[in-house]
PDB file of C-alpha atoms and ligand atoms in Angstrom:
ATOM      1  CA  MET A   1       0.000   0.000   0.000  1.00 92.00           C
ATOM      2  CA  ILE A   2       1.203   3.450  -0.929  1.00 95.00           C
ATOM      3  CA  GLY A   3       0.389   6.639   0.974  1.00 98.00           C
ATOM      4  CA  ILE A   4       0.052  10.048  -0.648  1.00 98.00           C
ATOM      5  CA  PHE A   5       0.540  13.309   1.180  1.00 97.00           C
ATOM      6  CA  GLY A   6       0.077  16.422  -0.944  1.00 95.00           C
ATOM      7  CA  GLY A   7       0.881  19.935   0.112  1.00 94.00           C
ATOM      8  CA  THR A   8       2.396  23.257  -0.706  1.00 93.00           C
ATOM      9  CA  PHE A   9       5.257  22.667   1.734  1.00 96.00           C
ATOM     10  CA  ASP A  10       6.017  26.379   1.884  1.00 95.00           C
ATOM     11  CA  PRO A  11       8.013  25.387   3.932  1.00 97.00           C
ATOM     12  CA  VAL A  12       7.729  21.735   5.000  1.00 98.00           C
ATOM     13  CA  HIS A  13       7.529  21.404   8.810  1.00 97.00           C
ATOM     14  CA  TYR A  14       7.270  18.832  11.593  1.00 97.00           C
ATOM     15  CA  GLY A  15       3.442  18.852  11.408  1.00 95.00           C
ATOM     16  CA  HIS A  16       3.709  17.354   7.904  1.00 96.00           C
ATOM     17  CA  LEU A  17       6.688  15.118   8.621  1.00 96.00           C
ATOM     18  CA  ARG A  18       5.505  13.600  11.892  1.00 96.00           C
ATOM     19  CA  SER A  19       2.030  12.886  10.442  1.00 96.00           C
ATOM     20  CA  ALA A  20       3.503  11.266   7.330  1.00 97.00           C
ATOM     21  CA  LEU A  21       5.765   9.032   9.370  1.00 96.00           C
ATOM     22  CA  GLU A  22       3.052   8.115  11.823  1.00 97.00           C
ATOM     23  CA  VAL A  23       0.494   7.076   9.196  1.00 97.00           C
ATOM     24  CA  LYS A  24       3.166   5.072   7.394  1.00 97.00           C
ATOM     25  CA  ASP A  25       3.600   2.960  10.519  1.00 96.00           C
ATOM     26  CA  ILE A  26      -0.084   2.824  11.505  1.00 95.00           C
ATOM     27  CA  PHE A  27      -1.173   1.569   8.072  1.00 95.00           C
ATOM     28  CA  GLY A  28       1.946  -0.512   7.416  1.00 95.00           C
ATOM     29  CA  LEU A  29       2.641   1.333   4.168  1.00 96.00           C
ATOM     30  CA  ASP A  30       5.514   0.559   1.839  1.00 93.00           C
ATOM     31  CA  GLU A  31       6.090   4.274   1.440  1.00 96.00           C
ATOM     32  CA  VAL A  32       4.481   7.680   1.811  1.00 98.00           C
ATOM     33  CA  ARG A  33       4.902   9.984  -1.153  1.00 98.00           C
ATOM     34  CA  LEU A  34       5.093  13.658  -0.385  1.00 98.00           C
ATOM     35  CA  ILE A  35       3.783  15.482  -3.443  1.00 97.00           C
ATOM     36  CA  PRO A  36       4.548  19.197  -3.624  1.00 96.00           C
ATOM     37  CA  CYS A  37       1.972  21.038  -5.696  1.00 91.00           C
ATOM     38  CA  ALA A  38       3.030  23.444  -8.390  1.00 86.00           C
ATOM     39  CA  ASN A  39       0.023  25.651  -8.681  1.00 70.00           C
ATOM     40  CA  PRO A  40      -2.420  25.124  -5.807  1.00 63.00           C
ATOM     41  CA  PRO A  41      -5.992  25.702  -7.026  1.00 65.00           C
ATOM     42  CA  HIS A  42      -7.506  26.687  -3.661  1.00 65.00           C
ATOM     43  CA  ARG A  43      -5.104  29.140  -2.147  1.00 63.00           C
ATOM     44  CA  GLU A  44      -2.673  31.957  -2.761  1.00 68.00           C
ATOM     45  CA  GLN A  45       0.428  31.185  -4.785  1.00 68.00           C
ATOM     46  CA  PRO A  46       3.375  29.914  -2.714  1.00 69.00           C
ATOM     47  CA  ALA A  47       5.801  32.475  -1.319  1.00 72.00           C
ATOM     48  CA  VAL A  48       8.882  30.832  -2.873  1.00 89.00           C
ATOM     49  CA  THR A  49       9.617  28.946  -6.109  1.00 91.00           C
ATOM     50  CA  SER A  50       8.677  25.296  -6.673  1.00 92.00           C
ATOM     51  CA  GLU A  51      12.345  24.469  -6.977  1.00 94.00           C
ATOM     52  CA  MET A  52      13.060  25.857  -3.519  1.00 96.00           C
ATOM     53  CA  ARG A  53      10.081  24.142  -1.901  1.00 96.00           C
ATOM     54  CA  LEU A  54      11.332  20.904  -3.454  1.00 97.00           C
ATOM     55  CA  GLN A  55      14.886  21.426  -2.197  1.00 97.00           C
ATOM     56  CA  MET A  56      13.605  22.066   1.337  1.00 98.00           C
ATOM     57  CA  LEU A  57      11.562  18.866   1.149  1.00 98.00           C
ATOM     58  CA  GLU A  58      14.644  16.938   0.000  1.00 98.00           C
ATOM     59  CA  LEU A  59      16.649  18.239   2.957  1.00 98.00           C
ATOM     60  CA  ALA A  60      13.822  17.398   5.358  1.00 98.00           C
ATOM     61  CA  ILE A  61      13.413  13.719   4.445  1.00 97.00           C
ATOM     62  CA  LYS A  62      17.025  12.868   3.703  1.00 94.00           C
ATOM     63  CA  ASN A  63      17.323  10.320   6.523  1.00 88.00           C
ATOM     64  CA  GLN A  64      13.812   8.870   6.371  1.00 92.00           C
ATOM     65  CA  PRO A  65      13.767   5.919   3.974  1.00 90.00           C
ATOM     66  CA  GLY A  66       9.961   5.435   4.127  1.00 93.00           C
ATOM     67  CA  LEU A  67       9.224   8.955   2.942  1.00 97.00           C
ATOM     68  CA  LYS A  68       9.637   9.721  -0.766  1.00 97.00           C
ATOM     69  CA  ILE A  69       9.206  12.837  -2.827  1.00 98.00           C
ATOM     70  CA  ASP A  70       7.051  12.576  -5.896  1.00 97.00           C
ATOM     71  CA  THR A  71       7.468  15.443  -8.358  1.00 96.00           C
ATOM     72  CA  ARG A  72       4.671  14.600 -10.767  1.00 94.00           C
ATOM     73  CA  GLU A  73       2.712  17.793 -10.042  1.00 92.00           C
ATOM     74  CA  LEU A  74       5.787  19.949 -10.599  1.00 92.00           C
ATOM     75  CA  ASP A  75       6.673  17.996 -13.749  1.00 90.00           C
ATOM     76  CA  ARG A  76       3.153  18.378 -15.106  1.00 83.00           C
ATOM     77  CA  HIS A  77       3.331  22.091 -14.471  1.00 80.00           C
ATOM     78  CA  LYS A  78       6.558  22.403 -16.463  1.00 75.00           C
ATOM     79  CA  LEU A  79       4.796  20.867 -19.457  1.00 72.00           C
ATOM     80  CA  SER A  80       1.663  23.017 -19.413  1.00 67.00           C
ATOM     81  CA  ASP A  81       2.300  26.100 -17.387  1.00 59.00           C
ATOM     82  CA  GLN A  82      -1.124  27.302 -16.264  1.00 67.00           C
ATOM     83  CA  THR A  83      -2.851  24.065 -15.259  1.00 72.00           C
ATOM     84  CA  PRO A  84      -3.721  23.997 -11.557  1.00 79.00           C
ATOM     85  CA  SER A  85      -2.440  20.990  -9.598  1.00 81.00           C
ATOM     86  CA  TYR A  86      -5.667  19.030  -9.341  1.00 90.00           C
ATOM     87  CA  MET A  87      -5.407  16.047  -6.985  1.00 95.00           C
ATOM     88  CA  VAL A  88      -7.740  14.010  -9.164  1.00 96.00           C
ATOM     89  CA  ASP A  89      -5.206  14.175 -12.032  1.00 94.00           C
ATOM     90  CA  THR A  90      -2.421  13.222  -9.650  1.00 95.00           C
ATOM     91  CA  LEU A  91      -4.322  10.186  -8.385  1.00 97.00           C
ATOM     92  CA  LYS A  92      -5.185   9.154 -11.937  1.00 96.00           C
ATOM     93  CA  SER A  93      -1.522   9.169 -12.872  1.00 95.00           C
ATOM     94  CA  LEU A  94      -0.497   7.341  -9.681  1.00 96.00           C
ATOM     95  CA  ARG A  95      -3.113   4.704 -10.406  1.00 96.00           C
ATOM     96  CA  GLN A  96      -1.543   4.143 -13.822  1.00 96.00           C
ATOM     97  CA  GLU A  97       1.806   3.624 -12.142  1.00 94.00           C
ATOM     98  CA  PHE A  98       0.316   1.357  -9.441  1.00 94.00           C
ATOM     99  CA  PRO A  99      -2.564  -0.497 -11.128  1.00 93.00           C
ATOM    100  CA  ALA A 100      -2.931  -2.974  -8.247  1.00 92.00           C
ATOM    101  CA  GLY A 101      -3.212  -2.368  -4.520  1.00 94.00           C
ATOM    102  CA  PRO A 102      -4.731   0.346  -2.361  1.00 96.00           C
ATOM    103  CA  LEU A 103      -3.686   3.978  -2.592  1.00 98.00           C
ATOM    104  CA  LEU A 104      -4.279   6.034   0.546  1.00 98.00           C
ATOM    105  CA  LEU A 105      -4.620   9.784   0.225  1.00 98.00           C
ATOM    106  CA  PHE A 106      -3.922  11.522   3.541  1.00 98.00           C
ATOM    107  CA  ILE A 107      -5.366  14.937   4.255  1.00 96.00           C
ATOM    108  CA  GLY A 108      -5.653  17.101   7.337  1.00 93.00           C
ATOM    109  CA  THR A 109      -8.999  18.070   8.872  1.00 90.00           C
ATOM    110  CA  ASP A 110      -8.611  21.586   7.451  1.00 88.00           C
ATOM    111  CA  ALA A 111      -8.261  20.147   3.938  1.00 91.00           C
ATOM    112  CA  PHE A 112     -11.199  17.749   4.527  1.00 93.00           C
ATOM    113  CA  LYS A 113     -13.475  20.675   5.416  1.00 90.00           C
ATOM    114  CA  HIS A 114     -12.949  22.017   1.903  1.00 91.00           C
ATOM    115  CA  LEU A 115     -12.826  18.681   0.073  1.00 94.00           C
ATOM    116  CA  THR A 116     -16.191  19.163  -1.644  1.00 94.00           C
ATOM    117  CA  GLY A 117     -14.724  22.243  -3.310  1.00 94.00           C
ATOM    118  CA  TRP A 118     -11.908  20.259  -4.938  1.00 94.00           C
ATOM    119  CA  HIS A 119     -12.045  19.701  -8.686  1.00 94.00           C
ATOM    120  CA  GLN A 120     -14.035  16.493  -9.422  1.00 96.00           C
ATOM    121  CA  TRP A 121     -13.814  15.620  -5.729  1.00 96.00           C
ATOM    122  CA  GLN A 122     -16.140  12.625  -5.927  1.00 97.00           C
ATOM    123  CA  GLN A 123     -13.836  10.973  -8.452  1.00 97.00           C
ATOM    124  CA  LEU A 124     -10.978  11.025  -5.970  1.00 98.00           C
ATOM    125  CA  PHE A 125     -12.625   7.933  -4.489  1.00 98.00           C
ATOM    126  CA  ASP A 126     -12.379   6.090  -7.829  1.00 97.00           C
ATOM    127  CA  TYR A 127      -8.612   6.077  -7.481  1.00 98.00           C
ATOM    128  CA  ALA A 128      -7.813   6.075  -3.756  1.00 98.00           C
ATOM    129  CA  HIS A 129      -9.106   5.786  -0.225  1.00 98.00           C
ATOM    130  CA  ILE A 130      -9.108   9.036   1.712  1.00 98.00           C
ATOM    131  CA  VAL A 131      -7.771   9.100   5.243  1.00 97.00           C
ATOM    132  CA  VAL A 132      -8.429  12.218   7.286  1.00 96.00           C
ATOM    133  CA  MET A 133      -5.811  12.790   9.960  1.00 95.00           C
ATOM    134  CA  THR A 134      -7.663  14.004  13.022  1.00 91.00           C
ATOM    135  CA  ARG A 135      -7.156  15.300  16.486  1.00 78.00           C
ATOM    136  CA  PRO A 136      -8.681  13.606  19.572  1.00 73.00           C
ATOM    137  CA  GLY A 137     -12.404  14.289  19.877  1.00 70.00           C
ATOM    138  CA  PHE A 138     -12.898  15.113  16.185  1.00 72.00           C
ATOM    139  CA  GLU A 139     -16.633  14.875  15.366  1.00 69.00           C
ATOM    140  CA  THR A 140     -17.581  12.796  12.332  1.00 68.00           C
ATOM    141  CA  GLN A 141     -21.353  12.954  12.820  1.00 64.00           C
ATOM    142  CA  ALA A 142     -22.019  15.808  10.444  1.00 76.00           C
ATOM    143  CA  LEU A 143     -20.949  13.798   7.388  1.00 85.00           C
ATOM    144  CA  ASP A 144     -23.248  13.935   4.396  1.00 89.00           C
ATOM    145  CA  ASP A 145     -24.606  10.791   2.737  1.00 92.00           C
ATOM    146  CA  PHE A 146     -21.881  10.576   0.102  1.00 95.00           C
ATOM    147  CA  PHE A 147     -19.243  10.287   2.815  1.00 95.00           C
ATOM    148  CA  LYS A 148     -21.331   8.132   5.157  1.00 93.00           C
ATOM    149  CA  ALA A 149     -21.745   5.545   2.408  1.00 95.00           C
ATOM    150  CA  ARG A 150     -17.972   5.306   2.087  1.00 96.00           C
ATOM    151  CA  LEU A 151     -17.044   5.337   5.753  1.00 95.00           C
ATOM    152  CA  ALA A 152     -14.844   2.369   6.725  1.00 95.00           C
ATOM    153  CA  LYS A 153     -15.773   0.713  10.006  1.00 88.00           C
ATOM    154  CA  ASP A 154     -12.154   0.188  10.809  1.00 87.00           C
ATOM    155  CA  THR A 155      -8.850   0.757   9.081  1.00 86.00           C
ATOM    156  CA  SER A 156      -8.425  -2.920   8.106  1.00 88.00           C
ATOM    157  CA  GLU A 157     -11.218  -2.418   5.530  1.00 92.00           C
ATOM    158  CA  LEU A 158      -8.873  -0.286   3.462  1.00 94.00           C
ATOM    159  CA  ALA A 159      -6.715  -3.278   2.585  1.00 92.00           C
ATOM    160  CA  GLN A 160      -9.705  -5.089   1.059  1.00 93.00           C
ATOM    161  CA  ASP A 161     -10.314  -2.618  -1.770  1.00 95.00           C
ATOM    162  CA  ASN A 162      -8.035  -0.473  -3.889  1.00 96.00           C
ATOM    163  CA  ALA A 163     -10.064   2.702  -3.474  1.00 97.00           C
ATOM    164  CA  GLY A 164     -13.396   4.171  -2.445  1.00 97.00           C
ATOM    165  CA  LYS A 165     -13.347   4.278   1.365  1.00 97.00           C
ATOM    166  CA  LEU A 166     -13.170   7.168   3.791  1.00 97.00           C
ATOM    167  CA  CYS A 167     -11.629   6.851   7.204  1.00 95.00           C
ATOM    168  CA  PHE A 168     -10.489   9.010  10.088  1.00 94.00           C
ATOM    169  CA  GLN A 169      -7.223   8.375  11.838  1.00 94.00           C
ATOM    170  CA  GLN A 170      -6.027  10.156  14.908  1.00 93.00           C
ATOM    171  CA  VAL A 171      -2.419  11.348  14.737  1.00 95.00           C
ATOM    172  CA  THR A 172      -0.216  13.248  17.160  1.00 93.00           C
ATOM    173  CA  GLN A 173      -1.218  16.871  16.967  1.00 87.00           C
ATOM    174  CA  LEU A 174       1.473  19.414  16.368  1.00 91.00           C
ATOM    175  CA  GLU A 175       0.042  22.887  16.114  1.00 90.00           C
ATOM    176  CA  ILE A 176       2.444  24.000  13.415  1.00 94.00           C
ATOM    177  CA  SER A 177       1.561  25.730  10.170  1.00 93.00           C
ATOM    178  CA  ALA A 178       3.685  27.029   7.341  1.00 95.00           C
ATOM    179  CA  THR A 179       1.839  30.347   7.638  1.00 95.00           C
ATOM    180  CA  ALA A 180       2.938  30.721  11.271  1.00 97.00           C
ATOM    181  CA  ILE A 181       6.525  29.814  10.331  1.00 98.00           C
ATOM    182  CA  ARG A 182       6.587  32.436   7.564  1.00 97.00           C
ATOM    183  CA  ASP A 183       5.275  35.021  10.060  1.00 97.00           C
ATOM    184  CA  ILE A 184       7.874  34.084  12.668  1.00 98.00           C
ATOM    185  CA  ILE A 185      10.660  34.522  10.124  1.00 97.00           C
ATOM    186  CA  ALA A 186       9.241  37.809   8.829  1.00 96.00           C
ATOM    187  CA  ARG A 187       9.198  39.060  12.453  1.00 97.00           C
ATOM    188  CA  LYS A 188      12.868  38.014  12.727  1.00 97.00           C
ATOM    189  CA  GLN A 189      12.049  35.457  15.436  1.00 97.00           C
ATOM    190  CA  ASN A 190      13.514  31.970  15.677  1.00 97.00           C
ATOM    191  CA  PRO A 191      11.514  29.122  14.019  1.00 98.00           C
ATOM    192  CA  GLY A 192      13.686  26.475  15.736  1.00 98.00           C
ATOM    193  CA  PHE A 193      12.023  23.132  16.663  1.00 97.00           C
ATOM    194  CA  LEU A 194       9.096  23.745  14.294  1.00 98.00           C
ATOM    195  CA  LEU A 195      10.926  22.364  11.246  1.00 98.00           C
ATOM    196  CA  PRO A 196      14.227  20.550  10.579  1.00 98.00           C
ATOM    197  CA  ASP A 197      17.437  22.479  11.146  1.00 98.00           C
ATOM    198  CA  ALA A 198      18.631  21.743   7.612  1.00 98.00           C
ATOM    199  CA  VAL A 199      15.510  23.470   6.265  1.00 98.00           C
ATOM    200  CA  ILE A 200      16.019  26.442   8.591  1.00 98.00           C
ATOM    201  CA  GLU A 201      19.608  26.724   7.318  1.00 98.00           C
ATOM    202  CA  TYR A 202      18.384  26.681   3.724  1.00 98.00           C
ATOM    203  CA  ILE A 203      15.826  29.391   4.488  1.00 98.00           C
ATOM    204  CA  LYS A 204      18.522  31.551   6.060  1.00 97.00           C
ATOM    205  CA  GLN A 205      20.978  31.005   3.228  1.00 97.00           C
ATOM    206  CA  HIS A 206      18.428  32.001   0.615  1.00 95.00           C
ATOM    207  CA  LYS A 207      16.856  34.740   2.747  1.00 95.00           C
ATOM    208  CA  LEU A 208      13.382  33.275   2.306  1.00 96.00           C
ATOM    209  CA  TYR A 209      10.207  34.581   3.961  1.00 96.00           C
ATOM    210  CA  GLU A 210      11.935  37.685   5.330  1.00 93.00           C
ATOM    211  CA  THR A 211       9.158  39.899   4.119  1.00 86.00           C
ATOM    212  CA  HIS A 212       5.416  39.239   3.930  1.00 73.00           C
TER     213      HIS A 212
HETATM  214  P1  ATP B 301      -0.136  27.004   5.113  1.00 55.92           P
HETATM  215  O1  ATP B 301      -0.051  27.476   6.537  1.00 55.92           O
HETATM  216  O2  ATP B 301       0.761  27.756   4.157  1.00 55.92           O
HETATM  217  O3  ATP B 301      -1.554  26.893   4.626  1.00 55.92           O
HETATM  218  P2  ATP B 301       0.229  24.231   5.940  1.00 55.92           P
HETATM  219  O4  ATP B 301       1.167  24.254   7.092  1.00 55.92           O
HETATM  220  O5  ATP B 301      -1.236  24.051   6.238  1.00 55.92           O
HETATM  221  O6  ATP B 301       0.471  25.526   5.043  1.00 55.92           O
HETATM  222  P3  ATP B 301       0.196  22.627   3.548  1.00 55.92           P
HETATM  223  O7  ATP B 301       1.404  22.359   2.725  1.00 55.92           O
HETATM  224  O8  ATP B 301      -0.798  23.544   2.977  1.00 55.92           O
HETATM  225  O9  ATP B 301       0.740  23.129   4.988  1.00 55.92           O
HETATM  226  O10 ATP B 301      -0.518  21.287   4.014  1.00 55.92           O
HETATM  227  C1  ATP B 301      -0.424  20.069   3.342  1.00 55.92           C
HETATM  228  C2  ATP B 301      -1.197  19.018   4.070  1.00 55.92           C
HETATM  229  O11 ATP B 301      -0.657  18.865   5.393  1.00 55.92           O
HETATM  230  C3  ATP B 301      -2.695  19.319   4.275  1.00 55.92           C
HETATM  231  O12 ATP B 301      -3.422  18.112   4.124  1.00 55.92           O
HETATM  232  C4  ATP B 301      -2.765  19.816   5.700  1.00 55.92           C
HETATM  233  O13 ATP B 301      -4.033  19.553   6.263  1.00 55.92           O
HETATM  234  C5  ATP B 301      -1.661  18.988   6.371  1.00 55.92           C
HETATM  235  N1  ATP B 301      -1.080  19.671   7.518  1.00 55.92           N
HETATM  236  C6  ATP B 301      -0.623  20.935   7.600  1.00 55.92           C
HETATM  237  N2  ATP B 301      -0.165  21.202   8.821  1.00 55.92           N
HETATM  238  C7  ATP B 301      -0.314  20.088   9.556  1.00 55.92           C
HETATM  239  C8  ATP B 301      -0.024  19.723  10.930  1.00 55.92           C
HETATM  240  N3  ATP B 301       0.496  20.593  11.788  1.00 55.92           N
HETATM  241  N4  ATP B 301      -0.309  18.462  11.330  1.00 55.92           N
HETATM  242  C9  ATP B 301      -0.870  17.590  10.461  1.00 55.92           C
HETATM  243  N5  ATP B 301      -1.163  17.851   9.171  1.00 55.92           N
HETATM  244  C10 ATP B 301      -0.888  19.084   8.717  1.00 55.92           C
END
Protein backbone atom coordinates (compact mmCIF):
# COMPACT_ATOMS: atom_id res chain seq x y z
CA MET A 1 0.00 0.00 0.00
CA ILE A 2 1.20 3.45 -0.93
CA GLY A 3 0.39 6.64 0.97
CA ILE A 4 0.05 10.05 -0.65
CA PHE A 5 0.54 13.31 1.18
CA GLY A 6 0.08 16.42 -0.94
CA GLY A 7 0.88 19.94 0.11
CA THR A 8 2.40 23.26 -0.71
CA PHE A 9 5.26 22.67 1.73
CA ASP A 10 6.02 26.38 1.88
CA PRO A 11 8.01 25.39 3.93
CA VAL A 12 7.73 21.74 5.00
CA HIS A 13 7.53 21.40 8.81
CA TYR A 14 7.27 18.83 11.59
CA GLY A 15 3.44 18.85 11.41
CA HIS A 16 3.71 17.35 7.90
CA LEU A 17 6.69 15.12 8.62
CA ARG A 18 5.50 13.60 11.89
CA SER A 19 2.03 12.89 10.44
CA ALA A 20 3.50 11.27 7.33
CA LEU A 21 5.76 9.03 9.37
CA GLU A 22 3.05 8.12 11.82
CA VAL A 23 0.49 7.08 9.20
CA LYS A 24 3.17 5.07 7.39
CA ASP A 25 3.60 2.96 10.52
CA ILE A 26 -0.08 2.82 11.51
CA PHE A 27 -1.17 1.57 8.07
CA GLY A 28 1.95 -0.51 7.42
CA LEU A 29 2.64 1.33 4.17
CA ASP A 30 5.51 0.56 1.84
CA GLU A 31 6.09 4.27 1.44
CA VAL A 32 4.48 7.68 1.81
CA ARG A 33 4.90 9.98 -1.15
CA LEU A 34 5.09 13.66 -0.39
CA ILE A 35 3.78 15.48 -3.44
CA PRO A 36 4.55 19.20 -3.62
CA CYS A 37 1.97 21.04 -5.70
CA ALA A 38 3.03 23.44 -8.39
CA ASN A 39 0.02 25.65 -8.68
CA PRO A 40 -2.42 25.12 -5.81
CA PRO A 41 -5.99 25.70 -7.03
CA HIS A 42 -7.51 26.69 -3.66
CA ARG A 43 -5.10 29.14 -2.15
CA GLU A 44 -2.67 31.96 -2.76
CA GLN A 45 0.43 31.18 -4.78
CA PRO A 46 3.38 29.91 -2.71
CA ALA A 47 5.80 32.48 -1.32
CA VAL A 48 8.88 30.83 -2.87
CA THR A 49 9.62 28.95 -6.11
CA SER A 50 8.68 25.30 -6.67
CA GLU A 51 12.34 24.47 -6.98
CA MET A 52 13.06 25.86 -3.52
CA ARG A 53 10.08 24.14 -1.90
CA LEU A 54 11.33 20.90 -3.45
CA GLN A 55 14.89 21.43 -2.20
CA MET A 56 13.61 22.07 1.34
CA LEU A 57 11.56 18.87 1.15
CA GLU A 58 14.64 16.94 0.00
CA LEU A 59 16.65 18.24 2.96
CA ALA A 60 13.82 17.40 5.36
CA ILE A 61 13.41 13.72 4.45
CA LYS A 62 17.02 12.87 3.70
CA ASN A 63 17.32 10.32 6.52
CA GLN A 64 13.81 8.87 6.37
CA PRO A 65 13.77 5.92 3.97
CA GLY A 66 9.96 5.44 4.13
CA LEU A 67 9.22 8.96 2.94
CA LYS A 68 9.64 9.72 -0.77
CA ILE A 69 9.21 12.84 -2.83
CA ASP A 70 7.05 12.58 -5.90
CA THR A 71 7.47 15.44 -8.36
CA ARG A 72 4.67 14.60 -10.77
CA GLU A 73 2.71 17.79 -10.04
CA LEU A 74 5.79 19.95 -10.60
CA ASP A 75 6.67 18.00 -13.75
CA ARG A 76 3.15 18.38 -15.11
CA HIS A 77 3.33 22.09 -14.47
CA LYS A 78 6.56 22.40 -16.46
CA LEU A 79 4.80 20.87 -19.46
CA SER A 80 1.66 23.02 -19.41
CA ASP A 81 2.30 26.10 -17.39
CA GLN A 82 -1.12 27.30 -16.26
CA THR A 83 -2.85 24.06 -15.26
CA PRO A 84 -3.72 24.00 -11.56
CA SER A 85 -2.44 20.99 -9.60
CA TYR A 86 -5.67 19.03 -9.34
CA MET A 87 -5.41 16.05 -6.98
CA VAL A 88 -7.74 14.01 -9.16
CA ASP A 89 -5.21 14.18 -12.03
CA THR A 90 -2.42 13.22 -9.65
CA LEU A 91 -4.32 10.19 -8.38
CA LYS A 92 -5.18 9.15 -11.94
CA SER A 93 -1.52 9.17 -12.87
CA LEU A 94 -0.50 7.34 -9.68
CA ARG A 95 -3.11 4.70 -10.41
CA GLN A 96 -1.54 4.14 -13.82
CA GLU A 97 1.81 3.62 -12.14
CA PHE A 98 0.32 1.36 -9.44
CA PRO A 99 -2.56 -0.50 -11.13
CA ALA A 100 -2.93 -2.97 -8.25
CA GLY A 101 -3.21 -2.37 -4.52
CA PRO A 102 -4.73 0.35 -2.36
CA LEU A 103 -3.69 3.98 -2.59
CA LEU A 104 -4.28 6.03 0.55
CA LEU A 105 -4.62 9.78 0.23
CA PHE A 106 -3.92 11.52 3.54
CA ILE A 107 -5.37 14.94 4.26
CA GLY A 108 -5.65 17.10 7.34
CA THR A 109 -9.00 18.07 8.87
CA ASP A 110 -8.61 21.59 7.45
CA ALA A 111 -8.26 20.15 3.94
CA PHE A 112 -11.20 17.75 4.53
CA LYS A 113 -13.48 20.67 5.42
CA HIS A 114 -12.95 22.02 1.90
CA LEU A 115 -12.83 18.68 0.07
CA THR A 116 -16.19 19.16 -1.64
CA GLY A 117 -14.72 22.24 -3.31
CA TRP A 118 -11.91 20.26 -4.94
CA HIS A 119 -12.04 19.70 -8.69
CA GLN A 120 -14.03 16.49 -9.42
CA TRP A 121 -13.81 15.62 -5.73
CA GLN A 122 -16.14 12.63 -5.93
CA GLN A 123 -13.84 10.97 -8.45
CA LEU A 124 -10.98 11.02 -5.97
CA PHE A 125 -12.62 7.93 -4.49
CA ASP A 126 -12.38 6.09 -7.83
CA TYR A 127 -8.61 6.08 -7.48
CA ALA A 128 -7.81 6.08 -3.76
CA HIS A 129 -9.11 5.79 -0.23
CA ILE A 130 -9.11 9.04 1.71
CA VAL A 131 -7.77 9.10 5.24
CA VAL A 132 -8.43 12.22 7.29
CA MET A 133 -5.81 12.79 9.96
CA THR A 134 -7.66 14.00 13.02
CA ARG A 135 -7.16 15.30 16.49
CA PRO A 136 -8.68 13.61 19.57
CA GLY A 137 -12.40 14.29 19.88
CA PHE A 138 -12.90 15.11 16.19
CA GLU A 139 -16.63 14.87 15.37
CA THR A 140 -17.58 12.80 12.33
CA GLN A 141 -21.35 12.95 12.82
CA ALA A 142 -22.02 15.81 10.44
CA LEU A 143 -20.95 13.80 7.39
CA ASP A 144 -23.25 13.93 4.40
CA ASP A 145 -24.61 10.79 2.74
CA PHE A 146 -21.88 10.58 0.10
CA PHE A 147 -19.24 10.29 2.82
CA LYS A 148 -21.33 8.13 5.16
CA ALA A 149 -21.75 5.54 2.41
CA ARG A 150 -17.97 5.31 2.09
CA LEU A 151 -17.04 5.34 5.75
CA ALA A 152 -14.84 2.37 6.72
CA LYS A 153 -15.77 0.71 10.01
CA ASP A 154 -12.15 0.19 10.81
CA THR A 155 -8.85 0.76 9.08
CA SER A 156 -8.42 -2.92 8.11
CA GLU A 157 -11.22 -2.42 5.53
CA LEU A 158 -8.87 -0.29 3.46
CA ALA A 159 -6.72 -3.28 2.58
CA GLN A 160 -9.71 -5.09 1.06
CA ASP A 161 -10.31 -2.62 -1.77
CA ASN A 162 -8.03 -0.47 -3.89
CA ALA A 163 -10.06 2.70 -3.47
CA GLY A 164 -13.40 4.17 -2.45
CA LYS A 165 -13.35 4.28 1.36
CA LEU A 166 -13.17 7.17 3.79
CA CYS A 167 -11.63 6.85 7.20
CA PHE A 168 -10.49 9.01 10.09
CA GLN A 169 -7.22 8.38 11.84
CA GLN A 170 -6.03 10.16 14.91
CA VAL A 171 -2.42 11.35 14.74
CA THR A 172 -0.22 13.25 17.16
CA GLN A 173 -1.22 16.87 16.97
CA LEU A 174 1.47 19.41 16.37
CA GLU A 175 0.04 22.89 16.11
CA ILE A 176 2.44 24.00 13.41
CA SER A 177 1.56 25.73 10.17
CA ALA A 178 3.69 27.03 7.34
CA THR A 179 1.84 30.35 7.64
CA ALA A 180 2.94 30.72 11.27
CA ILE A 181 6.52 29.81 10.33
CA ARG A 182 6.59 32.44 7.56
CA ASP A 183 5.28 35.02 10.06
CA ILE A 184 7.87 34.08 12.67
CA ILE A 185 10.66 34.52 10.12
CA ALA A 186 9.24 37.81 8.83
CA ARG A 187 9.20 39.06 12.45
CA LYS A 188 12.87 38.01 12.73
CA GLN A 189 12.05 35.46 15.44
CA ASN A 190 13.51 31.97 15.68
CA PRO A 191 11.51 29.12 14.02
CA GLY A 192 13.69 26.47 15.74
CA PHE A 193 12.02 23.13 16.66
CA LEU A 194 9.10 23.75 14.29
CA LEU A 195 10.93 22.36 11.25
CA PRO A 196 14.23 20.55 10.58
CA ASP A 197 17.44 22.48 11.15
CA ALA A 198 18.63 21.74 7.61
CA VAL A 199 15.51 23.47 6.27
CA ILE A 200 16.02 26.44 8.59
CA GLU A 201 19.61 26.72 7.32
CA TYR A 202 18.38 26.68 3.72
CA ILE A 203 15.83 29.39 4.49
CA LYS A 204 18.52 31.55 6.06
CA GLN A 205 20.98 31.01 3.23
CA HIS A 206 18.43 32.00 0.61
CA LYS A 207 16.86 34.74 2.75
CA LEU A 208 13.38 33.28 2.31
CA TYR A 209 10.21 34.58 3.96
CA GLU A 210 11.93 37.69 5.33
CA THR A 211 9.16 39.90 4.12
CA HIS A 212 5.42 39.24 3.93
P1 LIG B 1 -0.14 27.00 5.11
O1 LIG B 1 -0.05 27.48 6.54
O2 LIG B 1 0.76 27.76 4.16
O3 LIG B 1 -1.55 26.89 4.63
P2 LIG B 1 0.23 24.23 5.94
O4 LIG B 1 1.17 24.25 7.09
O5 LIG B 1 -1.24 24.05 6.24
O6 LIG B 1 0.47 25.53 5.04
P3 LIG B 1 0.20 22.63 3.55
O7 LIG B 1 1.40 22.36 2.72
O8 LIG B 1 -0.80 23.54 2.98
O9 LIG B 1 0.74 23.13 4.99
O10 LIG B 1 -0.52 21.29 4.01
C1 LIG B 1 -0.42 20.07 3.34
C2 LIG B 1 -1.20 19.02 4.07
O11 LIG B 1 -0.66 18.86 5.39
C3 LIG B 1 -2.70 19.32 4.28
O12 LIG B 1 -3.42 18.11 4.12
C4 LIG B 1 -2.76 19.82 5.70
O13 LIG B 1 -4.03 19.55 6.26
C5 LIG B 1 -1.66 18.99 6.37
N1 LIG B 1 -1.08 19.67 7.52
C6 LIG B 1 -0.62 20.93 7.60
N2 LIG B 1 -0.17 21.20 8.82
C7 LIG B 1 -0.31 20.09 9.56
C8 LIG B 1 -0.02 19.72 10.93
N3 LIG B 1 0.50 20.59 11.79
N4 LIG B 1 -0.31 18.46 11.33
C9 LIG B 1 -0.87 17.59 10.46
N5 LIG B 1 -1.16 17.85 9.17
C10 LIG B 1 -0.89 19.08 8.72
